[in-house]
């Protein structure tokens, strides 16, 4: 049995592969347009507040070569955007469920290592 059957596609042209958990297979395919499609797939409509967190997480990944789990995500958000936005309640309001996993998926990054 081929591993290909475990993947699904984000787009109708079948060029954007997602792994079984919904993360991009090829991170270099990420763009703002792909993020919009990924967010729609998650049932989210992205606002400017979402985008500032997505770009913050992408910057975090560029610096540390890993997607942040919840504690580092809250800390990085607090440092970059202040106390009002740097807390788990704010992040869960924007990205319900597991913010680190949802943000990483939409940001085109791998699953955070400490997330189940």
XYZ file of C-alpha atoms in Angstrom:
116
model
C 0.000 0.000 0.000
C 1.390 3.395 -0.979
C 1.878 6.232 1.526
C 0.256 8.533 -1.028
C -3.159 7.262 0.068
C -2.563 8.859 3.468
C -2.332 12.340 1.957
C -5.100 14.609 0.789
C -5.019 17.688 -1.369
C -5.887 21.241 -0.398
C -6.699 22.331 -3.936
C -8.637 20.902 -6.838
C -5.556 20.871 -9.074
C -3.968 18.437 -6.584
C -0.723 20.374 -6.344
C -0.880 21.197 -2.627
C -0.442 18.000 -0.602
C -1.384 17.811 3.070
C -0.232 15.136 5.471
C -2.823 13.115 7.434
C -2.975 15.840 10.125
C -3.492 18.675 7.623
C 0.042 20.121 7.537
C 1.705 21.073 4.254
C 3.926 18.308 2.899
C 6.114 20.861 1.085
C 6.597 23.910 3.291
C 8.055 25.924 0.419
C 4.595 25.970 -1.198
C 3.272 28.271 1.531
C 2.013 31.725 0.583
C -0.649 34.101 1.869
C -3.082 32.540 -0.602
C -2.298 29.025 0.630
C -2.737 30.267 4.213
C -6.216 31.503 3.260
C -7.074 28.049 1.858
C -5.663 26.323 4.940
C -7.664 28.629 7.213
C -10.846 27.938 5.234
C -10.084 24.224 5.601
C -9.908 24.864 9.378
C -13.174 26.815 9.302
C -11.497 30.152 10.064
C -11.817 33.517 8.354
C -8.482 35.290 8.756
C -8.443 38.837 10.090
C -5.541 41.217 10.673
C -5.291 39.820 14.229
C -4.818 36.304 12.842
C -2.204 37.500 10.364
C -0.066 39.189 13.007
C 0.093 35.898 14.951
C 0.757 33.854 11.795
C 3.658 36.122 10.802
C 4.979 36.101 14.378
C 5.013 32.278 14.358
C 6.712 32.182 10.965
C 9.391 34.551 12.317
C 9.764 32.321 15.394
C 10.257 29.324 13.094
C 12.875 31.187 11.047
C 14.806 31.999 14.187
C 14.518 28.716 16.116
C 13.770 26.180 13.328
C 10.741 24.846 15.190
C 7.090 25.784 15.515
C 6.362 26.942 19.074
C 4.273 24.933 21.528
C 1.859 26.866 23.755
C 4.244 28.298 26.368
C 6.849 29.570 23.914
C 4.016 30.857 21.696
C 2.509 32.873 24.559
C 5.945 34.201 25.553
C 6.862 35.201 21.987
C 3.453 36.838 21.491
C 3.781 38.765 24.754
C 7.276 39.982 23.819
C 6.243 41.042 20.326
C 2.681 42.285 20.848
C 2.331 43.047 24.560
C 0.433 41.667 27.535
C -3.016 42.170 26.027
C -2.308 39.708 23.204
C 0.382 37.620 24.874
C -1.860 35.199 26.731
C -3.439 31.840 26.023
C -7.021 33.139 26.207
C -6.406 35.633 23.393
C -4.753 32.943 21.258
C -7.564 30.455 21.921
C -10.121 33.072 20.947
C -8.444 33.510 17.557
C -7.460 29.861 17.030
C -9.904 27.656 19.021
C -8.849 24.190 20.100
C -5.075 23.933 20.053
C -3.682 27.328 18.978
C -0.102 26.108 18.375
C -1.250 23.307 16.070
C -3.798 25.410 14.178
C -1.405 28.327 13.746
C 1.411 26.031 12.573
C -0.917 24.385 10.023
C -2.112 27.727 8.642
C 1.419 29.169 8.714
C 2.662 26.222 6.629
C 4.952 24.925 9.362
C 5.443 21.449 10.840
C 3.505 20.328 13.890
C 4.943 21.767 17.133
C 7.041 19.095 18.820
C 5.359 19.221 22.240
C 1.767 19.087 20.941
C -0.167 15.844 21.025
